[in-house]
PDB file of C-alpha atoms in Angstrom:
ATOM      1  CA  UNK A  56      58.974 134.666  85.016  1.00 63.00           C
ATOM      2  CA  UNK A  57      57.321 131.875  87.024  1.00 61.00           C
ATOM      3  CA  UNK A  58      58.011 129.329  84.234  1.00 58.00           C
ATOM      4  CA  UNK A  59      62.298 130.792  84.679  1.00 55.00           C
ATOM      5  CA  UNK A  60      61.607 130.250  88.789  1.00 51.00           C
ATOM      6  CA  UNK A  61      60.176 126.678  88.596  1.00 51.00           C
ATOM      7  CA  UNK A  62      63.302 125.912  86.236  1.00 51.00           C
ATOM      8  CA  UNK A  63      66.106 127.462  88.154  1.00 62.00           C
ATOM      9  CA  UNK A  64      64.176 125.441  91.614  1.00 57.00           C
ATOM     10  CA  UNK A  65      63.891 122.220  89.236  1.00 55.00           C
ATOM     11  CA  UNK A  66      67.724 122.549  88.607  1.00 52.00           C
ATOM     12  CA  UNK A  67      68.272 122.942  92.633  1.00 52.00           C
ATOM     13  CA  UNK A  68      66.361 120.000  93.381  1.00 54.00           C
ATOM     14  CA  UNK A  69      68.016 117.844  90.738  1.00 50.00           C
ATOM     15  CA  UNK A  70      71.827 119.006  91.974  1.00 48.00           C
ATOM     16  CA  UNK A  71      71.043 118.564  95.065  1.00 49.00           C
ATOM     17  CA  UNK A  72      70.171 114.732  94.638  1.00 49.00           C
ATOM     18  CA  UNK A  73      73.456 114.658  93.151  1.00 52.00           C
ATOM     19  CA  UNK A  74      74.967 115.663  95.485  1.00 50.00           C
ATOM     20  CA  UNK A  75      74.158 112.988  97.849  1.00 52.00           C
ATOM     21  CA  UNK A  76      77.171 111.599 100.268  1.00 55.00           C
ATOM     22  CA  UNK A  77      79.052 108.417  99.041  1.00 50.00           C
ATOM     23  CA  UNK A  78      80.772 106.155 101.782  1.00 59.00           C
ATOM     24  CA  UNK A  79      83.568 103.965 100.397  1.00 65.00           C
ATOM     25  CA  UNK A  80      83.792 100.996 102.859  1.00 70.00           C
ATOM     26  CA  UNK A  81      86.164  98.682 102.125  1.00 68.00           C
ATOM     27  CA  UNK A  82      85.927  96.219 105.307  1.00 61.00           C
ATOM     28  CA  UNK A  83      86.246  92.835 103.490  1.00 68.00           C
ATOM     29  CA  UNK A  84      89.457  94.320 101.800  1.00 79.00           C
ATOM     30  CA  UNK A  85      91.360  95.236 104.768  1.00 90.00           C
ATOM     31  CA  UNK A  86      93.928  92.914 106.250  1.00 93.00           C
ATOM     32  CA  UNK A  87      93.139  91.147 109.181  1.00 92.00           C
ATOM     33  CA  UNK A  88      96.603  92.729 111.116  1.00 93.00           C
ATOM     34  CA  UNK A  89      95.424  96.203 110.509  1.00 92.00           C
ATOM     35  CA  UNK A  90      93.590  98.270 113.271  1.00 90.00           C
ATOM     36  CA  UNK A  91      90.222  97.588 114.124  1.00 87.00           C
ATOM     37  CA  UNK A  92      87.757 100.198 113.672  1.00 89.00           C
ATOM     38  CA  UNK A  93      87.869 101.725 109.950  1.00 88.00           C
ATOM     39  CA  UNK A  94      85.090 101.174 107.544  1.00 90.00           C
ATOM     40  CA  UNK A  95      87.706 102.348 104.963  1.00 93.00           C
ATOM     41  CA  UNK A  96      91.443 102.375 104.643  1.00 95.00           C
ATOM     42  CA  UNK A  97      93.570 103.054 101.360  1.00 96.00           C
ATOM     43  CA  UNK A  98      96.660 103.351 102.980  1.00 97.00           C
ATOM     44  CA  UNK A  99      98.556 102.012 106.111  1.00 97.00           C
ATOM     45  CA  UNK A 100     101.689 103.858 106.637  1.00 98.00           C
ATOM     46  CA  UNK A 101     104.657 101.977 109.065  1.00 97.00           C
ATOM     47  CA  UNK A 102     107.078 104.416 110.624  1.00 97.00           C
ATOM     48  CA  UNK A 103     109.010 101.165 111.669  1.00 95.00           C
ATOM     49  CA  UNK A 104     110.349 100.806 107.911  1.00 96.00           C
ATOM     50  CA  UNK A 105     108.928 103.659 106.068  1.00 96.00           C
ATOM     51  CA  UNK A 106     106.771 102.252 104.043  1.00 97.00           C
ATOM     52  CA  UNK A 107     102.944 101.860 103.014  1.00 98.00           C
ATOM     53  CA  UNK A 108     100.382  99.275 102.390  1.00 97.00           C
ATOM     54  CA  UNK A 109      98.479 100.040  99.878  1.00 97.00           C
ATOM     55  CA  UNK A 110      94.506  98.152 100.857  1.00 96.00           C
ATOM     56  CA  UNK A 111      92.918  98.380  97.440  1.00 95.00           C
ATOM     57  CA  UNK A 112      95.810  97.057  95.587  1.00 95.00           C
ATOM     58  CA  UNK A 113      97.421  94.650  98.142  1.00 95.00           C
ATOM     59  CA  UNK A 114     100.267  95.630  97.551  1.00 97.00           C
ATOM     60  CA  UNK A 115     103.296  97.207  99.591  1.00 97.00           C
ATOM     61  CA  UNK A 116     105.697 100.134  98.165  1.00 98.00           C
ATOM     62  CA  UNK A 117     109.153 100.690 100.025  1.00 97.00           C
ATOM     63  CA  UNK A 118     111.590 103.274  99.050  1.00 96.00           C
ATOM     64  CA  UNK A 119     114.503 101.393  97.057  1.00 95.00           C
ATOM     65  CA  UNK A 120     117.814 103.425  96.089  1.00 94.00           C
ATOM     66  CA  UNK A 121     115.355 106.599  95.613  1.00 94.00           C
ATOM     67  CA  UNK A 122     112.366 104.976  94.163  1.00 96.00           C
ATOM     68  CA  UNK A 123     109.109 103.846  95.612  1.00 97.00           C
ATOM     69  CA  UNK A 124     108.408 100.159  94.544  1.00 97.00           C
ATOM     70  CA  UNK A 125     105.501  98.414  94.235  1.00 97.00           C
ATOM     71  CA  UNK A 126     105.225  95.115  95.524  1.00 97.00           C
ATOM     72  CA  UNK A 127     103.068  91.950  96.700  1.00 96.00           C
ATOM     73  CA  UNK A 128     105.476  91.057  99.491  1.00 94.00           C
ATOM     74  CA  UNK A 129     107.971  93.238 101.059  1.00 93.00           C
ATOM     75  CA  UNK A 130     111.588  92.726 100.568  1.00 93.00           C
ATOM     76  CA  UNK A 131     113.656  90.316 103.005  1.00 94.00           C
ATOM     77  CA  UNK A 132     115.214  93.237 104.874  1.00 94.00           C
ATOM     78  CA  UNK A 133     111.365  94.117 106.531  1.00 93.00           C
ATOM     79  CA  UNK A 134     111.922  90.553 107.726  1.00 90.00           C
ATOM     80  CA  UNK A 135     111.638  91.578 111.366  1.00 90.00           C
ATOM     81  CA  UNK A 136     108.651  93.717 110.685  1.00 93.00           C
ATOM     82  CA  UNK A 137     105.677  91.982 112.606  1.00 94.00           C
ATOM     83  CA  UNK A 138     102.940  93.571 110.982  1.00 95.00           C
ATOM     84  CA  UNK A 139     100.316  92.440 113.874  1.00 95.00           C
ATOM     85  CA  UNK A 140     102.539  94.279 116.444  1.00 94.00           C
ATOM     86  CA  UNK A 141     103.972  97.049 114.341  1.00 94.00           C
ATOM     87  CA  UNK A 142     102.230 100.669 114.810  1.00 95.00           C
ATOM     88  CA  UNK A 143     100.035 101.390 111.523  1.00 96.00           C
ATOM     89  CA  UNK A 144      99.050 105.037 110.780  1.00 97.00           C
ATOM     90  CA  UNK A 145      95.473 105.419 108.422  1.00 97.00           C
ATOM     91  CA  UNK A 146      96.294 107.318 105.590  1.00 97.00           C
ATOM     92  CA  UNK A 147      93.055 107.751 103.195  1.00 96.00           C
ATOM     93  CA  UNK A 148      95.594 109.454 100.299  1.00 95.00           C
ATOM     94  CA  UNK A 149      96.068 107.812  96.635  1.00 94.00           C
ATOM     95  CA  UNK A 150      99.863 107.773  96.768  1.00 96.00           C
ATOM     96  CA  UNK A 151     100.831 108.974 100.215  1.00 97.00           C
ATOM     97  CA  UNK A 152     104.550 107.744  99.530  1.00 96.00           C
ATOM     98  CA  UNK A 153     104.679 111.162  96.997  1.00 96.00           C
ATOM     99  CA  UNK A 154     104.098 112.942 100.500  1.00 96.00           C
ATOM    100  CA  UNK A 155     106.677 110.877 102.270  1.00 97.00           C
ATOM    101  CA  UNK A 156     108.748 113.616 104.114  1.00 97.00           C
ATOM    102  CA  UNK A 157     105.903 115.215 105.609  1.00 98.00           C
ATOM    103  CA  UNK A 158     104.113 111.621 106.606  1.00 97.00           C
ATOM    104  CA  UNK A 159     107.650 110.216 108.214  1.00 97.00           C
ATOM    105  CA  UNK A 160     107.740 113.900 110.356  1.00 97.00           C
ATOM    106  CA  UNK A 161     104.295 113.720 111.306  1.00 97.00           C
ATOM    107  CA  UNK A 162     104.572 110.354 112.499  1.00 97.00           C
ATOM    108  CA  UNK A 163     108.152 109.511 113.635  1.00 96.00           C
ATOM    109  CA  UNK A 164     106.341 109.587 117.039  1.00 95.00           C
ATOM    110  CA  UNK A 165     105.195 105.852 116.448  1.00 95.00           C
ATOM    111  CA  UNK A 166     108.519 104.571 115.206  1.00 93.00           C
ATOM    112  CA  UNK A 167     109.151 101.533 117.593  1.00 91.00           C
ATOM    113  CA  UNK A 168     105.653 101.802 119.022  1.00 88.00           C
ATOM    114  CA  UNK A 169     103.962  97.843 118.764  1.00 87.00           C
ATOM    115  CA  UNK A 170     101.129  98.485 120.561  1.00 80.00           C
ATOM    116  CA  UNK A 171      98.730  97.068 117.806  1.00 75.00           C
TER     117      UNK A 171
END
């Protein structure tokens, strides 16, 4: 019975050093127009245009005719979009643009905010 105890506290110890806390910081990645103060960011969202920034990637998506597209650069009509002045909403999700509806409701507050 001992021996059983000592194994089942053995197998504690050991899942609990698993279990340690992993911090993602990503500072070098992040652009230097995004908001100051985030040791990690996977997503900026832009209630001016709809559309995400995606920081691990580098890349942009944009709804296009009912798709989200991926790109390096954002298409000519986001010409106007200053992206140094333009509100940006943290969004630490995968593939927030799959939650779109709900993200441009919960933030259609900031939409013509440039206050960053």
């Amino acid at each position: 019975m001992r021996y059983f105890l000592v194994l089942i506290v053995a197998l504690l110890f050991t899942v609990a050093l698993d279990a340690q806390v992993h911090v993602n910081i990503n500072l070098d990645s992040q652009p230097v127009w995004g908001p100051t103060g985030y040791d990690y960011v996977e997503n900026y969202y832009f209630p001016d245009v709809e559309g995400y920034y995606n920081v691990p990637t580098h890349h942009y998506y944009y709804n296009q005719n009912g798709r989200w597209i991926s790109s390096s650069t954002l298409p000519a009509r986001y010409g106007k979009l200053d992206l140094y002045k333009a509100h940006k909403v943290v969004i630490n999700d995968k593939q927030p643009w799959k939650n779109h509806a709900a993200n441009r409701d919960k933030y259609a507050s900031f939409k013509g905010q440039h206050d960053q």
